[in-house]
Amino acid sequence: MIVKQLLPGGDRNYSYIIGDYESGSGVVIDPSYNPEMILKEAKKSGLEIKYIFCTHNHPDHTNGNSRIIELTGKKPLFYGDTDPDTGIILSDGIEIPFGCLTIKIIHTPGHTEDSMCLYIGDCLFTGDTLFVGKIGGTHSRESALKQYEALHKKLMTLPSETKVYGGHNYGITPISTIGQEKESNPFILQRNFEAFYNLKNNWVQYKLEHGIK
């Protein structure tokens, strides 16, 4: 499996190309600000783009959608959309065939209601649900609870060696693993939702006290 982690601009946004060696098929995750660069990188690897996914509907992840449609004829898919090729609805737990691989959709509401992660091989593409050492913002107690449950019931139950690729370059390293996040991410380490929610509300002060950028 080919994984290319790209920095197209914006707020340290990541875009991703995932490729299947055998079929030569490629997937783009979060077109963001520079679809031309993304497609150029795909071409270098001999990949034909089969799918384009957006982890959630925020402009810094979707800014390049109109342009990438023009360049590929492919419509970016969000959680709840129907794949026009297979008729598969992007719902929680569904698996989409991709060459010799499968793309598993994991619904992780919280940062946004439509937030999803894509689980491909041993790699998890988390958008703004989970970063290296951090998590995405939420806007209410209810959305924070949804995020807490998604993190613990869906993501932290994956194999420890699963590689974590976030939607922004906010961490001390570009990638992590589920095992590393369970051991060191301060949000994951909170013993219950109340402690988790308290940390979210006091995150600025926590960062200052612990030297986190």
Tab-separated table of N, CA and C in Angstrom, residues 16-143:
chain	number	residue	atom	x	y	z
A	16	TYR	N	-4.075	13.422	1.768
A	16	TYR	CA	-3.486	12.088	1.638
A	16	TYR	C	-3.808	11.458	0.296
A	17	ILE	N	-2.831	10.710	-0.201
A	17	ILE	CA	-3.034	9.808	-1.332
A	17	ILE	C	-2.742	8.400	-0.824
A	18	ILE	N	-3.664	7.503	-1.055
A	18	ILE	CA	-3.460	6.094	-0.725
A	18	ILE	C	-3.549	5.315	-2.025
A	19	GLY	N	-2.595	4.440	-2.255
A	19	GLY	CA	-2.581	3.691	-3.497
A	19	GLY	C	-2.497	2.191	-3.281
A	20	ASP	N	-3.120	1.459	-4.182
A	20	ASP	CA	-3.031	-0.002	-4.192
A	20	ASP	C	-2.072	-0.395	-5.309
A	21	TYR	N	-0.945	-1.013	-4.955
A	21	TYR	CA	0.085	-1.356	-5.934
A	21	TYR	C	-0.464	-2.207	-7.075
A	22	GLU	N	-1.217	-3.234	-6.726
A	22	GLU	CA	-1.617	-4.227	-7.725
A	22	GLU	C	-2.550	-3.653	-8.782
A	23	SER	N	-3.553	-2.892	-8.343
A	23	SER	CA	-4.541	-2.369	-9.295
A	23	SER	C	-4.158	-1.015	-9.867
A	24	GLY	N	-3.236	-0.307	-9.204
A	24	GLY	CA	-2.885	1.041	-9.636
A	24	GLY	C	-3.952	2.066	-9.305
A	25	SER	N	-4.886	1.701	-8.428
A	25	SER	CA	-5.961	2.611	-8.033
A	25	SER	C	-5.509	3.489	-6.873
A	26	GLY	N	-6.044	4.713	-6.854
A	26	GLY	CA	-5.684	5.644	-5.797
A	26	GLY	C	-6.894	6.271	-5.141
A	27	VAL	N	-6.697	6.697	-3.910
A	27	VAL	CA	-7.715	7.401	-3.132
A	27	VAL	C	-7.116	8.715	-2.655
A	28	VAL	N	-7.897	9.777	-2.731
A	28	VAL	CA	-7.515	11.063	-2.146
A	28	VAL	C	-8.385	11.300	-0.916
A	29	ILE	N	-7.763	11.718	0.167
A	29	ILE	CA	-8.499	12.095	1.375
A	29	ILE	C	-8.247	13.570	1.655
A	30	ASP	N	-9.314	14.343	1.734
A	30	ASP	CA	-9.291	15.782	2.028
A	30	ASP	C	-8.481	16.572	0.990
A	31	PRO	N	-9.110	16.934	-0.139
A	31	PRO	CA	-8.421	17.680	-1.202
A	31	PRO	C	-7.824	19.007	-0.739
A	32	SER	N	-8.442	19.656	0.225
A	32	SER	CA	-7.914	20.869	0.831
A	32	SER	C	-7.586	21.934	-0.216
A	33	TYR	N	-6.370	22.522	-0.145
A	33	TYR	CA	-6.095	23.744	-0.903
A	33	TYR	C	-5.353	23.555	-2.219
A	34	ASN	N	-4.837	22.376	-2.512
A	34	ASN	CA	-3.974	22.256	-3.688
A	34	ASN	C	-4.202	20.939	-4.422
A	35	PRO	N	-5.362	20.790	-5.067
A	35	PRO	CA	-5.634	19.525	-5.765
A	35	PRO	C	-4.666	19.253	-6.906
A	36	GLU	N	-4.148	20.309	-7.530
A	36	GLU	CA	-3.178	20.092	-8.615
A	36	GLU	C	-1.942	19.363	-8.098
A	37	MET	N	-1.427	19.801	-6.958
A	37	MET	CA	-0.261	19.144	-6.365
A	37	MET	C	-0.581	17.696	-6.004
A	38	ILE	N	-1.762	17.477	-5.451
A	38	ILE	CA	-2.163	16.134	-5.038
A	38	ILE	C	-2.205	15.196	-6.238
A	39	LEU	N	-2.825	15.650	-7.311
A	39	LEU	CA	-2.955	14.800	-8.497
A	39	LEU	C	-1.610	14.588	-9.185
A	40	LYS	N	-0.739	15.580	-9.106
A	40	LYS	CA	0.610	15.418	-9.655
A	40	LYS	C	1.355	14.317	-8.906
A	41	GLU	N	1.211	14.293	-7.587
A	41	GLU	CA	1.859	13.257	-6.779
A	41	GLU	C	1.271	11.878	-7.078
A	42	ALA	N	-0.037	11.834	-7.298
A	42	ALA	CA	-0.669	10.556	-7.650
A	42	ALA	C	-0.134	10.041	-8.982
A	43	LYS	N	0.017	10.949	-9.927
A	43	LYS	CA	0.522	10.568	-11.253
A	43	LYS	C	1.952	10.045	-11.160
A	44	LYS	N	2.768	10.655	-10.311
A	44	LYS	CA	4.150	10.198	-10.127
A	44	LYS	C	4.204	8.738	-9.690
A	45	SER	N	3.205	8.337	-8.919
A	45	SER	CA	3.154	6.956	-8.423
A	45	SER	C	2.370	6.040	-9.345
A	46	GLY	N	1.946	6.569	-10.500
A	46	GLY	CA	1.213	5.755	-11.463
A	46	GLY	C	-0.181	5.385	-11.016
A	47	LEU	N	-0.801	6.239	-10.207
A	47	LEU	CA	-2.116	5.928	-9.653
A	47	LEU	C	-3.236	6.638	-10.405
A	48	GLU	N	-4.307	5.918	-10.635
A	48	GLU	CA	-5.533	6.499	-11.177
A	48	GLU	C	-6.519	6.666	-10.021
A	49	ILE	N	-6.993	7.883	-9.837
A	49	ILE	CA	-7.852	8.162	-8.687
A	49	ILE	C	-9.219	7.514	-8.877
A	50	LYS	N	-9.565	6.662	-7.909
A	50	LYS	CA	-10.861	5.981	-7.938
A	50	LYS	C	-11.858	6.628	-6.989
A	51	TYR	N	-11.373	7.067	-5.838
A	51	TYR	CA	-12.244	7.679	-4.828
A	51	TYR	C	-11.616	8.951	-4.283
A	52	ILE	N	-12.480	9.889	-3.915
A	52	ILE	CA	-12.076	11.083	-3.171
A	52	ILE	C	-12.996	11.176	-1.957
A	53	PHE	N	-12.406	11.270	-0.775
A	53	PHE	CA	-13.187	11.349	0.460
A	53	PHE	C	-12.863	12.633	1.211
A	54	CYS	N	-13.859	13.163	1.890
A	54	CYS	CA	-13.657	14.275	2.821
A	54	CYS	C	-14.024	13.791	4.218
A	55	THR	N	-13.110	13.960	5.150
A	55	THR	CA	-13.346	13.458	6.500
A	55	THR	C	-14.440	14.233	7.226
A	56	HIS	N	-14.668	15.475	6.808
A	56	HIS	CA	-15.765	16.270	7.364
A	56	HIS	C	-15.912	17.538	6.533
A	57	ASN	N	-17.012	18.222	6.756
A	57	ASN	CA	-17.374	19.352	5.901
A	57	ASN	C	-16.936	20.685	6.501
A	58	HIS	N	-15.621	20.874	6.603
A	58	HIS	CA	-15.059	22.164	6.979
A	58	HIS	C	-14.223	22.691	5.814
A	59	PRO	N	-14.252	24.003	5.565
A	59	PRO	CA	-13.638	24.565	4.355
A	59	PRO	C	-12.161	24.247	4.174
A	60	ASP	N	-11.405	24.149	5.276
A	60	ASP	CA	-9.979	23.885	5.106
A	60	ASP	C	-9.712	22.473	4.593
A	61	HIS	N	-10.697	21.608	4.661
A	61	HIS	CA	-10.557	20.247	4.132
A	61	HIS	C	-11.236	20.086	2.771
A	62	THR	N	-12.114	21.006	2.430
A	62	THR	CA	-12.931	20.864	1.211
A	62	THR	C	-12.673	21.953	0.186
A	63	ASN	N	-11.743	22.859	0.474
A	63	ASN	CA	-11.528	24.016	-0.393
A	63	ASN	C	-11.253	23.635	-1.839
A	64	GLY	N	-10.578	22.511	-2.052
A	64	GLY	CA	-10.214	22.097	-3.406
A	64	GLY	C	-11.238	21.214	-4.095
A	65	ASN	N	-12.411	21.038	-3.498
A	65	ASN	CA	-13.373	20.083	-4.052
A	65	ASN	C	-13.821	20.424	-5.466
A	66	SER	N	-14.196	21.682	-5.695
A	66	SER	CA	-14.681	22.068	-7.029
A	66	SER	C	-13.613	21.827	-8.081
A	67	ARG	N	-12.383	22.187	-7.755
A	67	ARG	CA	-11.293	22.030	-8.715
A	67	ARG	C	-10.983	20.553	-8.963
A	68	ILE	N	-11.007	19.737	-7.928
A	68	ILE	CA	-10.669	18.324	-8.133
A	68	ILE	C	-11.764	17.608	-8.921
A	69	ILE	N	-13.005	18.086	-8.800
A	69	ILE	CA	-14.081	17.549	-9.651
A	69	ILE	C	-13.793	17.876	-11.108
A	70	GLU	N	-13.372	19.111	-11.374
A	70	GLU	CA	-13.029	19.519	-12.746
A	70	GLU	C	-11.903	18.665	-13.309
A	71	LEU	N	-10.918	18.366	-12.491
A	71	LEU	CA	-9.721	17.667	-12.960
A	71	LEU	C	-9.901	16.158	-13.083
A	72	THR	N	-10.798	15.580	-12.284
A	72	THR	CA	-10.931	14.117	-12.262
A	72	THR	C	-12.305	13.608	-12.687
A	73	GLY	N	-13.314	14.465	-12.600
A	73	GLY	CA	-14.685	14.012	-12.841
A	73	GLY	C	-15.259	13.222	-11.682
A	74	LYS	N	-14.509	13.153	-10.578
A	74	LYS	CA	-14.949	12.405	-9.400
A	74	LYS	C	-15.498	13.361	-8.346
A	75	LYS	N	-16.657	13.006	-7.782
A	75	LYS	CA	-17.248	13.818	-6.728
A	75	LYS	C	-16.721	13.368	-5.366
A	76	PRO	N	-16.184	14.291	-4.563
A	76	PRO	CA	-15.762	13.918	-3.211
A	76	PRO	C	-16.931	13.401	-2.381
A	77	LEU	N	-16.684	12.353	-1.629
A	77	LEU	CA	-17.724	11.700	-0.839
A	77	LEU	C	-17.582	12.041	0.639
A	78	PHE	N	-18.717	12.335	1.268
A	78	PHE	CA	-18.790	12.616	2.695
A	78	PHE	C	-19.539	11.480	3.388
A	79	TYR	N	-19.486	11.474	4.709
A	79	TYR	CA	-20.264	10.498	5.460
A	79	TYR	C	-21.744	10.645	5.107
A	80	GLY	N	-22.392	9.521	4.818
A	80	GLY	CA	-23.806	9.522	4.446
A	80	GLY	C	-24.057	9.570	2.957
A	81	ASP	N	-23.017	9.899	2.165
A	81	ASP	CA	-23.172	9.914	0.708
A	81	ASP	C	-23.247	8.492	0.157
A	82	THR	N	-23.706	8.394	-1.091
A	82	THR	CA	-23.757	7.113	-1.796
A	82	THR	C	-22.670	7.075	-2.852
A	83	ASP	N	-21.853	6.037	-2.825
A	83	ASP	CA	-20.824	5.856	-3.847
A	83	ASP	C	-21.507	5.563	-5.178
A	84	PRO	N	-21.322	6.425	-6.191
A	84	PRO	CA	-22.030	6.227	-7.454
A	84	PRO	C	-21.622	4.964	-8.207
A	85	ASP	N	-20.417	4.452	-7.953
A	85	ASP	CA	-19.948	3.257	-8.663
A	85	ASP	C	-20.527	1.966	-8.087
A	86	THR	N	-20.641	1.897	-6.771
A	86	THR	CA	-21.084	0.654	-6.133
A	86	THR	C	-22.479	0.739	-5.529
A	87	GLY	N	-22.976	1.959	-5.349
A	87	GLY	CA	-24.264	2.140	-4.679
A	87	GLY	C	-24.172	2.008	-3.174
A	88	ILE	N	-22.956	1.865	-2.658
A	88	ILE	CA	-22.755	1.723	-1.216
A	88	ILE	C	-22.934	3.078	-0.534
A	89	ILE	N	-23.715	3.099	0.539
A	89	ILE	CA	-23.878	4.309	1.341
A	89	ILE	C	-22.771	4.352	2.389
A	90	LEU	N	-22.108	5.487	2.505
A	90	LEU	CA	-21.038	5.628	3.480
A	90	LEU	C	-21.629	5.733	4.886
A	91	SER	N	-21.835	4.581	5.497
A	91	SER	CA	-22.398	4.507	6.843
A	91	SER	C	-21.399	3.828	7.769
A	92	ASP	N	-21.642	3.929	9.048
A	92	ASP	CA	-20.692	3.445	10.041
A	92	ASP	C	-20.438	1.946	9.899
A	93	GLY	N	-19.162	1.578	9.746
A	93	GLY	CA	-18.768	0.179	9.675
A	93	GLY	C	-18.779	-0.423	8.289
A	94	ILE	N	-19.270	0.317	7.306
A	94	ILE	CA	-19.346	-0.224	5.948
A	94	ILE	C	-17.937	-0.340	5.370
A	95	GLU	N	-17.728	-1.327	4.514
A	95	GLU	CA	-16.432	-1.524	3.876
A	95	GLU	C	-16.582	-1.409	2.368
A	96	ILE	N	-15.702	-0.623	1.770
A	96	ILE	CA	-15.731	-0.375	0.331
A	96	ILE	C	-14.520	-1.055	-0.298
A	97	PRO	N	-14.722	-1.904	-1.311
A	97	PRO	CA	-13.588	-2.553	-1.972
A	97	PRO	C	-12.694	-1.528	-2.670
A	98	PHE	N	-11.380	-1.737	-2.555
A	98	PHE	CA	-10.416	-0.828	-3.170
A	98	PHE	C	-9.186	-1.640	-3.566
A	99	GLY	N	-9.176	-2.126	-4.832
A	99	GLY	CA	-8.100	-2.993	-5.264
A	99	GLY	C	-8.024	-4.223	-4.380
A	100	CYS	N	-6.851	-4.502	-3.832
A	100	CYS	CA	-6.680	-5.623	-2.907
A	100	CYS	C	-7.006	-5.229	-1.468
A	101	LEU	N	-7.408	-3.989	-1.276
A	101	LEU	CA	-7.665	-3.465	0.058
A	101	LEU	C	-9.152	-3.200	0.254
A	102	THR	N	-9.507	-2.817	1.459
A	102	THR	CA	-10.853	-2.315	1.729
A	102	THR	C	-10.732	-1.010	2.507
A	103	ILE	N	-11.725	-0.165	2.326
A	103	ILE	CA	-11.806	1.102	3.052
A	103	ILE	C	-12.967	0.979	4.025
A	104	LYS	N	-12.668	0.981	5.308
A	104	LYS	CA	-13.727	0.897	6.316
A	104	LYS	C	-14.075	2.296	6.804
A	105	ILE	N	-15.361	2.610	6.772
A	105	ILE	CA	-15.852	3.902	7.228
A	105	ILE	C	-16.180	3.814	8.721
A	106	ILE	N	-15.624	4.742	9.495
A	106	ILE	CA	-15.907	4.805	10.933
A	106	ILE	C	-16.475	6.182	11.247
A	107	HIS	N	-17.731	6.222	11.637
A	107	HIS	CA	-18.378	7.495	11.967
A	107	HIS	C	-17.904	7.957	13.340
A	108	THR	N	-17.337	9.167	13.395
A	108	THR	CA	-16.791	9.691	14.650
A	108	THR	C	-17.301	11.111	14.887
A	109	PRO	N	-18.596	11.272	15.143
A	109	PRO	CA	-19.142	12.616	15.348
A	109	PRO	C	-18.546	13.276	16.585
A	110	GLY	N	-18.563	14.599	16.566
A	110	GLY	CA	-18.023	15.363	17.687
A	110	GLY	C	-17.484	16.683	17.187
A	111	HIS	N	-16.362	16.630	16.486
A	111	HIS	CA	-15.820	17.849	15.865
A	111	HIS	C	-16.853	18.432	14.911
A	112	THR	N	-17.435	17.571	14.092
A	112	THR	CA	-18.644	17.869	13.316
A	112	THR	C	-19.531	16.632	13.383
A	113	GLU	N	-20.789	16.802	13.037
A	113	GLU	CA	-21.705	15.659	13.070
A	113	GLU	C	-21.352	14.641	11.994
A	114	ASP	N	-20.774	15.109	10.871
A	114	ASP	CA	-20.462	14.198	9.766
A	114	ASP	C	-19.016	13.699	9.791
A	115	SER	N	-18.292	13.935	10.862
A	115	SER	CA	-16.891	13.499	10.919
A	115	SER	C	-16.786	11.982	10.770
A	116	MET	N	-15.822	11.569	9.970
A	116	MET	CA	-15.566	10.137	9.809
A	116	MET	C	-14.072	9.898	9.696
A	117	CYS	N	-13.670	8.692	10.049
A	117	CYS	CA	-12.309	8.224	9.848
A	117	CYS	C	-12.342	7.119	8.799
A	118	LEU	N	-11.234	6.943	8.106
A	118	LEU	CA	-11.121	5.892	7.105
A	118	LEU	C	-10.010	4.937	7.528
A	119	TYR	N	-10.362	3.673	7.624
A	119	TYR	CA	-9.450	2.626	8.092
A	119	TYR	C	-9.077	1.772	6.888
A	120	ILE	N	-7.815	1.884	6.470
A	120	ILE	CA	-7.343	1.200	5.269
A	120	ILE	C	-6.068	0.439	5.622
A	121	GLY	N	-6.093	-0.882	5.460
A	121	GLY	CA	-4.938	-1.678	5.868
A	121	GLY	C	-4.694	-1.501	7.354
A	122	ASP	N	-3.465	-1.103	7.695
A	122	ASP	CA	-3.154	-0.847	9.106
A	122	ASP	C	-3.065	0.648	9.391
A	123	CYS	N	-3.730	1.443	8.559
A	123	CYS	CA	-3.661	2.899	8.669
A	123	CYS	C	-5.038	3.497	8.938
A	124	LEU	N	-5.089	4.464	9.831
A	124	LEU	CA	-6.323	5.153	10.183
A	124	LEU	C	-6.158	6.636	9.870
A	125	PHE	N	-7.024	7.128	8.995
A	125	PHE	CA	-6.993	8.534	8.596
A	125	PHE	C	-8.115	9.246	9.348
A	126	THR	N	-7.729	10.134	10.264
A	126	THR	CA	-8.648	10.572	11.308
A	126	THR	C	-9.232	11.968	11.119
A	127	GLY	N	-8.836	12.679	10.061
A	127	GLY	CA	-9.374	14.024	9.895
A	127	GLY	C	-9.107	14.855	11.136
A	128	ASP	N	-10.155	15.529	11.639
A	128	ASP	CA	-9.994	16.355	12.837
A	128	ASP	C	-10.586	15.693	14.083
A	129	THR	N	-10.768	14.384	14.027
A	129	THR	CA	-11.211	13.655	15.217
A	129	THR	C	-10.052	13.437	16.182
A	130	LEU	N	-8.910	13.017	15.643
A	130	LEU	CA	-7.747	12.680	16.468
A	130	LEU	C	-6.485	13.164	15.776
A	131	PHE	N	-5.658	13.896	16.518
A	131	PHE	CA	-4.344	14.319	16.042
A	131	PHE	C	-3.269	13.598	16.860
A	132	VAL	N	-2.024	13.808	16.484
A	132	VAL	CA	-0.921	13.281	17.284
A	132	VAL	C	-0.857	14.083	18.587
A	133	GLY	N	-1.230	13.447	19.680
A	133	GLY	CA	-1.170	14.091	20.987
A	133	GLY	C	-2.286	15.062	21.299
A	134	LYS	N	-3.231	15.195	20.406
A	134	LYS	CA	-4.324	16.151	20.594
A	134	LYS	C	-5.596	15.574	19.984
A	135	ILE	N	-6.694	16.339	20.061
A	135	ILE	CA	-7.943	15.975	19.392
A	135	ILE	C	-8.561	17.232	18.801
A	136	GLY	N	-9.593	17.046	17.979
A	136	GLY	CA	-10.270	18.178	17.371
A	136	GLY	C	-11.184	18.894	18.351
A	137	GLY	N	-11.452	20.159	18.048
A	137	GLY	CA	-12.326	20.958	18.895
A	137	GLY	C	-13.787	20.552	18.765
A	138	THR	N	-14.552	20.864	19.786
A	138	THR	CA	-16.002	20.667	19.774
A	138	THR	C	-16.649	21.956	20.276
A	139	HIS	N	-17.976	22.043	20.121
A	139	HIS	CA	-18.642	23.320	20.382
A	139	HIS	C	-19.732	23.241	21.442
A	140	SER	N	-19.880	22.093	22.068
A	140	SER	CA	-20.893	21.946	23.107
A	140	SER	C	-20.566	20.710	23.938
A	141	ARG	N	-21.209	20.610	25.073
A	141	ARG	CA	-21.041	19.416	25.910
A	141	ARG	C	-21.525	18.173	25.167
A	142	GLU	N	-22.624	18.316	24.447
A	142	GLU	CA	-23.182	17.183	23.707
A	142	GLU	C	-22.212	16.686	22.641
A	143	SER	N	-21.623	17.619	21.873
A	143	SER	CA	-20.688	17.193	20.826
A	143	SER	C	-19.407	16.628	21.431
